[in-house]
CSV table of C-alpha atoms in Angstrom, one decimal:
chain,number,residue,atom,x,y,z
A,1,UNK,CA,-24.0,50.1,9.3
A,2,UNK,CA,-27.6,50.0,8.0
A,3,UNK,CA,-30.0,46.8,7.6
A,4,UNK,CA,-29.9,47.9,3.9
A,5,UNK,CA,-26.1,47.9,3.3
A,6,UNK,CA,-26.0,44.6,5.8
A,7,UNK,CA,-28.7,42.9,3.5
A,8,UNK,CA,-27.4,43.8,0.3
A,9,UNK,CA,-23.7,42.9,-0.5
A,10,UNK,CA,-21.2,45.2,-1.8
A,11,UNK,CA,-18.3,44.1,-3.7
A,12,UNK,CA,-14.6,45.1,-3.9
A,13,UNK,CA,-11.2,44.8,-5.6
A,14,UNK,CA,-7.8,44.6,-4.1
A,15,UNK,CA,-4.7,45.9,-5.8
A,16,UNK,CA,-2.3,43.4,-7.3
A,17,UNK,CA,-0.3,41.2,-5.1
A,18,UNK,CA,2.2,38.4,-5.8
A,19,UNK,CA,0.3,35.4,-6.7
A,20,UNK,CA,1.7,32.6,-3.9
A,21,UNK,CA,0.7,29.8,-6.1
A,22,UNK,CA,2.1,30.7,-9.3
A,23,UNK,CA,5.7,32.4,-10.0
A,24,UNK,CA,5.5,35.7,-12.0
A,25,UNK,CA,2.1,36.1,-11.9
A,26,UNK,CA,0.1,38.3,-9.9
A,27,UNK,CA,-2.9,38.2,-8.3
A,28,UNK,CA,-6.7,39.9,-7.7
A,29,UNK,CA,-9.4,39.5,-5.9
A,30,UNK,CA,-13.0,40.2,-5.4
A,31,UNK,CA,-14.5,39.9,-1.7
A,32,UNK,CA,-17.4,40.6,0.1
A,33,UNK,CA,-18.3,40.7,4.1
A,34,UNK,CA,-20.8,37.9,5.3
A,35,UNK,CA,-22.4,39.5,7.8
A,36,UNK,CA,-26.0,39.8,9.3
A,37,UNK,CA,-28.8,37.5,9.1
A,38,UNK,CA,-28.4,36.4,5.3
A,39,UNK,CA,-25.0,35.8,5.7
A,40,UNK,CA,-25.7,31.9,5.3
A,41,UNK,CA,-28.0,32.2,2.0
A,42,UNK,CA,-25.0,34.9,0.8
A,43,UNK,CA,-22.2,31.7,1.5
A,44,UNK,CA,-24.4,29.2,-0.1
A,45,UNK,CA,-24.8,31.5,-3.3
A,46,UNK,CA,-21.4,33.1,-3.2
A,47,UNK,CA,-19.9,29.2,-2.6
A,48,UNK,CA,-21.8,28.0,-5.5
A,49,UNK,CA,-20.5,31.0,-8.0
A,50,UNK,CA,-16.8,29.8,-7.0
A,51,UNK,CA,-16.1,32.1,-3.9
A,52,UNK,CA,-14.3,31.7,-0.5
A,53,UNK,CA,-15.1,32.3,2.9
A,54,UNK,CA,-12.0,33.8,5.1
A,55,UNK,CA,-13.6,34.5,8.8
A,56,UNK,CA,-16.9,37.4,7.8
A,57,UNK,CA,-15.2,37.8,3.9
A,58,UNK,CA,-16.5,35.5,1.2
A,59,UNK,CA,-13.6,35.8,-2.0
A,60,UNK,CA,-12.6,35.0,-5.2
A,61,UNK,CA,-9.9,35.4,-7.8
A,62,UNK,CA,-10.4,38.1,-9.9
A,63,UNK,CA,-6.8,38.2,-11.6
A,64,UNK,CA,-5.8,40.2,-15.2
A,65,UNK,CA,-5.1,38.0,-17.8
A,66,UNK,CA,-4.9,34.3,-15.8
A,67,UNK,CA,-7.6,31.8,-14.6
A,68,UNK,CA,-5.8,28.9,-13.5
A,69,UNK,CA,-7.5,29.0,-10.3
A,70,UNK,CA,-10.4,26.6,-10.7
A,71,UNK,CA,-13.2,25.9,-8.1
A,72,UNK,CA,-13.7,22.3,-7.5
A,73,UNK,CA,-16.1,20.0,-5.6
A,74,UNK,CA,-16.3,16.6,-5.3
A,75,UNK,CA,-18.9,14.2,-5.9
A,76,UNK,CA,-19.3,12.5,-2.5
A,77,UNK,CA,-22.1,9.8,-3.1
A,78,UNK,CA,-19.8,8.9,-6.8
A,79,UNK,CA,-16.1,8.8,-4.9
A,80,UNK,CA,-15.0,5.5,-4.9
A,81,UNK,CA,-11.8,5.4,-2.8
A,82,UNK,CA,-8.3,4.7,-5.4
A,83,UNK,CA,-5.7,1.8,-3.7
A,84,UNK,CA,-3.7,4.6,-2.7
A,85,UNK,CA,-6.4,6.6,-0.8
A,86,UNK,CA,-7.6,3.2,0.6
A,87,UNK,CA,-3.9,2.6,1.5
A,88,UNK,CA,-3.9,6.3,3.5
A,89,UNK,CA,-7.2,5.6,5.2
A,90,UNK,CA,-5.8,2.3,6.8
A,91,UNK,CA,-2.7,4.1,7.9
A,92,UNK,CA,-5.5,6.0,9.7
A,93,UNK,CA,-7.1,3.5,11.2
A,94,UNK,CA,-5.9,4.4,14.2
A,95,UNK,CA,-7.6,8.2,13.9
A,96,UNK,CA,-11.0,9.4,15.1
A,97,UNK,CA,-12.6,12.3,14.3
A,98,UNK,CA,-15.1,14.6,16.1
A,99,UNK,CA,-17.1,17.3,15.1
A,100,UNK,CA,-17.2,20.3,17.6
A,101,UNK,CA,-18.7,23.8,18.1
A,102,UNK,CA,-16.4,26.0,16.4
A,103,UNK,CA,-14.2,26.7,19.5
A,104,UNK,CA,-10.7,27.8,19.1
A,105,UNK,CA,-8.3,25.6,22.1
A,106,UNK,CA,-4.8,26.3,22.9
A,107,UNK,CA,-4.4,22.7,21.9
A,108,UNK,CA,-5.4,23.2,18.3
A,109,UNK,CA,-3.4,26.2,18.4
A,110,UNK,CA,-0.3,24.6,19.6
A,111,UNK,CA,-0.6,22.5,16.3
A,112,UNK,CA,-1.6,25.3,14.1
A,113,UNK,CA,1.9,26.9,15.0
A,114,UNK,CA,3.8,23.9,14.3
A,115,UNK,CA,2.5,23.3,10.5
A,116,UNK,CA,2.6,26.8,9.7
A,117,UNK,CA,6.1,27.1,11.0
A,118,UNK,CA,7.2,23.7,9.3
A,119,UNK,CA,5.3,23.9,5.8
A,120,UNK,CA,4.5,27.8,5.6
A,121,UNK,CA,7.2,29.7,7.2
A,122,UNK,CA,6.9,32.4,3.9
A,123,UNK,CA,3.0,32.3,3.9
A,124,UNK,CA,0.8,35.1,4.6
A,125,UNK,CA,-0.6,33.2,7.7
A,126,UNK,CA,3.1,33.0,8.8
A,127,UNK,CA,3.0,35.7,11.3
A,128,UNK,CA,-0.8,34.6,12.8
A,129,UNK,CA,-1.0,35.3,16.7
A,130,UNK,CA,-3.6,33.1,19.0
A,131,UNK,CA,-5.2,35.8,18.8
A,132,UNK,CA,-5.4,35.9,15.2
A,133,UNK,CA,-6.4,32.1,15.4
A,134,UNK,CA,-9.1,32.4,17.7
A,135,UNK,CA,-10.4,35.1,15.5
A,136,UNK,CA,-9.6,32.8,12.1
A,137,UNK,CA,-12.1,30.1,14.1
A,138,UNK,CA,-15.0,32.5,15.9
A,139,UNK,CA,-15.2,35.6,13.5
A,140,UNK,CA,-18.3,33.3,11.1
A,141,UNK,CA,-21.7,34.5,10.3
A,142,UNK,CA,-22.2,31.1,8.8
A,143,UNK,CA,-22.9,27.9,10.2
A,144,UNK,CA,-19.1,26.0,11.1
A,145,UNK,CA,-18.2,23.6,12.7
A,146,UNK,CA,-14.5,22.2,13.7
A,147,UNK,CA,-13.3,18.7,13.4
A,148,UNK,CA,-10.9,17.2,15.4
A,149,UNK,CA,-8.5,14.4,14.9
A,150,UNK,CA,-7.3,12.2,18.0
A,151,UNK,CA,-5.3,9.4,17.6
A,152,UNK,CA,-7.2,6.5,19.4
A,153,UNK,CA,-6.2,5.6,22.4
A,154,UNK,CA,-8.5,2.3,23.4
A,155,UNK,CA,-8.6,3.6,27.2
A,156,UNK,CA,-9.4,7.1,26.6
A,157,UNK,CA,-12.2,6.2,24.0
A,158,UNK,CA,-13.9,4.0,26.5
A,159,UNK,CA,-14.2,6.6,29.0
A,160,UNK,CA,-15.2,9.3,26.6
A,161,UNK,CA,-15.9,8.5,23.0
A,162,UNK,CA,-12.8,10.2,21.6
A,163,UNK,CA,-9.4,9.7,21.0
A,164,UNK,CA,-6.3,10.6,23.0
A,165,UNK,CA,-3.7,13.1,21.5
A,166,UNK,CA,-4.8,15.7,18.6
A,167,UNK,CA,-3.3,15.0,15.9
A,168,UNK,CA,-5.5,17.1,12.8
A,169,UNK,CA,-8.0,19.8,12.9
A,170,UNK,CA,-10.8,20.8,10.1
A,171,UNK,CA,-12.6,23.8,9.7
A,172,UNK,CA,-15.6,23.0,7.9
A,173,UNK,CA,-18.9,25.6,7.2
A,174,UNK,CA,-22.1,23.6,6.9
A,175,UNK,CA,-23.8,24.4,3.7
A,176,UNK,CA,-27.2,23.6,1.9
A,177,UNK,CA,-25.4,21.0,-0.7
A,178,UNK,CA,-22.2,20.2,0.5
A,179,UNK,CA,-19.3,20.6,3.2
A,180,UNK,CA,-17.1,23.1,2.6
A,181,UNK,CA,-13.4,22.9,4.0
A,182,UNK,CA,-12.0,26.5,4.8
A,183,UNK,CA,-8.8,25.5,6.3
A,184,UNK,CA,-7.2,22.1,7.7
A,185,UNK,CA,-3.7,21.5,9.2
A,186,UNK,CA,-2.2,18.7,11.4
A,187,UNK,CA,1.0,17.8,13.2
A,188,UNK,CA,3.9,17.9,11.2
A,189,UNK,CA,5.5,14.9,13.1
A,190,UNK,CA,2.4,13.1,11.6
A,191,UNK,CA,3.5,13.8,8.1
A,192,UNK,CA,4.2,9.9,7.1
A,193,UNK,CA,0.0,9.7,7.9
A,194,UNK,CA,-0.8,12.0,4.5
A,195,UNK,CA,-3.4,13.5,6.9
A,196,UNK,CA,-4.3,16.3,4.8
A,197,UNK,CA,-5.8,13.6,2.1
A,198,UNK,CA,-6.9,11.6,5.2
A,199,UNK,CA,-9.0,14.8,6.3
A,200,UNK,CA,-10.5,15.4,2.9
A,201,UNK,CA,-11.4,11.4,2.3
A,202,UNK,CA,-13.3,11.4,5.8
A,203,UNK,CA,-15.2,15.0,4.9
A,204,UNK,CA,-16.4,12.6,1.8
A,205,UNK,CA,-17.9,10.2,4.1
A,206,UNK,CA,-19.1,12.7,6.4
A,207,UNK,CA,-20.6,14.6,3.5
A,208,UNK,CA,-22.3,10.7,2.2
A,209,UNK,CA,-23.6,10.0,5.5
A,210,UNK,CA,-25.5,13.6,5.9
A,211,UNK,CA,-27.1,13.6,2.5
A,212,UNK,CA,-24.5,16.0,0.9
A,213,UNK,CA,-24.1,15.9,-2.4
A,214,UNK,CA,-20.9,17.7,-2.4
A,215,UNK,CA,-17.5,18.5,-1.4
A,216,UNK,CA,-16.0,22.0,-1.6
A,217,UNK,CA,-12.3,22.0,-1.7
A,218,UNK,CA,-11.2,25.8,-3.3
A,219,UNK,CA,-9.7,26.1,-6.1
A,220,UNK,CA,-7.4,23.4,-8.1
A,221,UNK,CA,-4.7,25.3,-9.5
A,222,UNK,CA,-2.6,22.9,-12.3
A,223,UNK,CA,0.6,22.7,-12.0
A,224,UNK,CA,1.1,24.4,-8.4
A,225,UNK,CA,2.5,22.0,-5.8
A,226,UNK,CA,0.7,23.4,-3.2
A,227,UNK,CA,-3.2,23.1,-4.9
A,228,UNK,CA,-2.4,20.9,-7.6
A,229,UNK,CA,-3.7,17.5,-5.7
A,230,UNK,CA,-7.5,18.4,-5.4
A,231,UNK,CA,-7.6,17.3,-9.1
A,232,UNK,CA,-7.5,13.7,-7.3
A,233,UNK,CA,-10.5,14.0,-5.8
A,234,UNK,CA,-12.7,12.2,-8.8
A,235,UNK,CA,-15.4,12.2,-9.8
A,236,UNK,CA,-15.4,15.7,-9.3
A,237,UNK,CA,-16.8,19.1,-10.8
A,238,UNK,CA,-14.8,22.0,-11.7
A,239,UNK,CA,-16.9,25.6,-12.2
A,240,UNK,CA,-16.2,26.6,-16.0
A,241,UNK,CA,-17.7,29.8,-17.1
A,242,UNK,CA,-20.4,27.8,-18.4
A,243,UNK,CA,-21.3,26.1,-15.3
A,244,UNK,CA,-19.7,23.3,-13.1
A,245,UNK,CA,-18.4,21.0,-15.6
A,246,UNK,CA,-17.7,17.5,-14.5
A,247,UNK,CA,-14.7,15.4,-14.3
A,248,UNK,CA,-15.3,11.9,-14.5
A,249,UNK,CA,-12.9,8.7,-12.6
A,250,UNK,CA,-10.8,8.6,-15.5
A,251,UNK,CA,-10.0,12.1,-15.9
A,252,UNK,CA,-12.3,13.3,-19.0
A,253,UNK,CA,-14.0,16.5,-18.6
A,254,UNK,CA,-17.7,16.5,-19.9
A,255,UNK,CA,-19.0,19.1,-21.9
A,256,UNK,CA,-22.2,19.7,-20.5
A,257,UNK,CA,-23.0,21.6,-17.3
A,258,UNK,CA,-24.0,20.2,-14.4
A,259,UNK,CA,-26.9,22.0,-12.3
């Protein structure tokens, strides 16, 4: 490949598929590979314009006819906590969270299996080796980092500053504005904890305390089960074809773009 095709991105379509968010629909998408030394500047820009990264591929919907799936980002210095997320971060007390290297473990793995064999048996990630995990984790021209979630153990924290057993992991790219969360799972034994809200509640924080402004979560798809819930996330901002449009705390969109 030449620094000219590695510098300048190209673009492609894939043939319809099966939407898995949606039933009857089908979807599209466009993606480019985020690769070489711009591949950074290309995430931030791509990010911003309501892309994806999936290990070197940056992506986004591109679907005939349908565009339920909705970029959103939260506004991290704005979130104020509801009674039921403060209710899910006590439940969490317990939970501490370190950000790594972006390392795959066996240990993560082990937990990686588990949720995708309890809560996505039918997904495309269903059939995902540790091979294919290590690769999901390692295969970044972008700045990424993983997050781990121990639950606390009070002996284990005093001799090293982390918790005991792993319990949630995050994979989070670093970006100019924001944190972006490419994937997250957790123990499925854990379910009772809501960790998945837990995860995105403490990437809010995290996001606060580095100076972020903002919060990437994918796309919000209404009425699917699976994405429906990032809509919670308020105040947020949702990309329009205008521009990110936000949505306030008590659920009214504003009209006018936000930069």
């Amino acid at each position: 490949m030449t620094q000219h095709s590695r510098d300048t991105p190209q673009f492609y379509l894939t043939a319809p598929s099966p939407c898995p968010y949606l039933a009857g629909r089908h979807e599209r998408k466009v993606f480019t590979h985020l690769v070489g030394d711009k591949a950074g500047d290309l995430n931030d820009l791509l990010t911003h314009g309501g892309f994806r990264r999936s290990q070197s591929i940056a992506y986004r919907p591109a679907c005939d006819q349908c565009r339920a799936c909705v970029s959103v980002r939260v506004i991290a210095n704005e979130f104020r906590p509801s009674r039921s997320f403060r209710k899910i971060m006590a439940r969490n007390a317990d939970i501490v969270g370190e950000q790594r290297s972006a390392v795959p473990t066996s240990e993560q793995y082990s937990i990686f299996r588990a949720y995708l064999d309890q809560r996505h048996r039918h997904g495309g990630m269903a059939d995902m080796t540790v091979l294919d995990y290590a690769m999901m984790v390692e295969d970044s021209h972008v700045e990424t980092r993983i997050i781990e979630y121990r639950r606390r153990d009070g002996d284990a924290v005093a001799a090293n500053g982390r918790g005991n057993d792993l319990v949630a992991v995050a994979l989070t790219d670093v970006l100019s504005d924001g944190l972006s969360m490419v994937y997250s799972f957790f123990e499925p034994s854990e379910e009772n904890r809501s960790l998945g809200t837990y995860m995105i509640l403490d990437h809010i924080n995290r996001a606060r305390r580095q100076g972020l402004p903002y919060v990437y979560l994918g796309y919000w798809i209404e009425g699917s089960k699976k994405m429906d819930y990032k809509g919670r996330f308020l105040p947020q901002q949702r990309l329009a074809p205008s521009g990110w449009m936000r949505v306030d705390a008590s659920g009214e969109t504003l009209t006018e773009p936000q930069d």
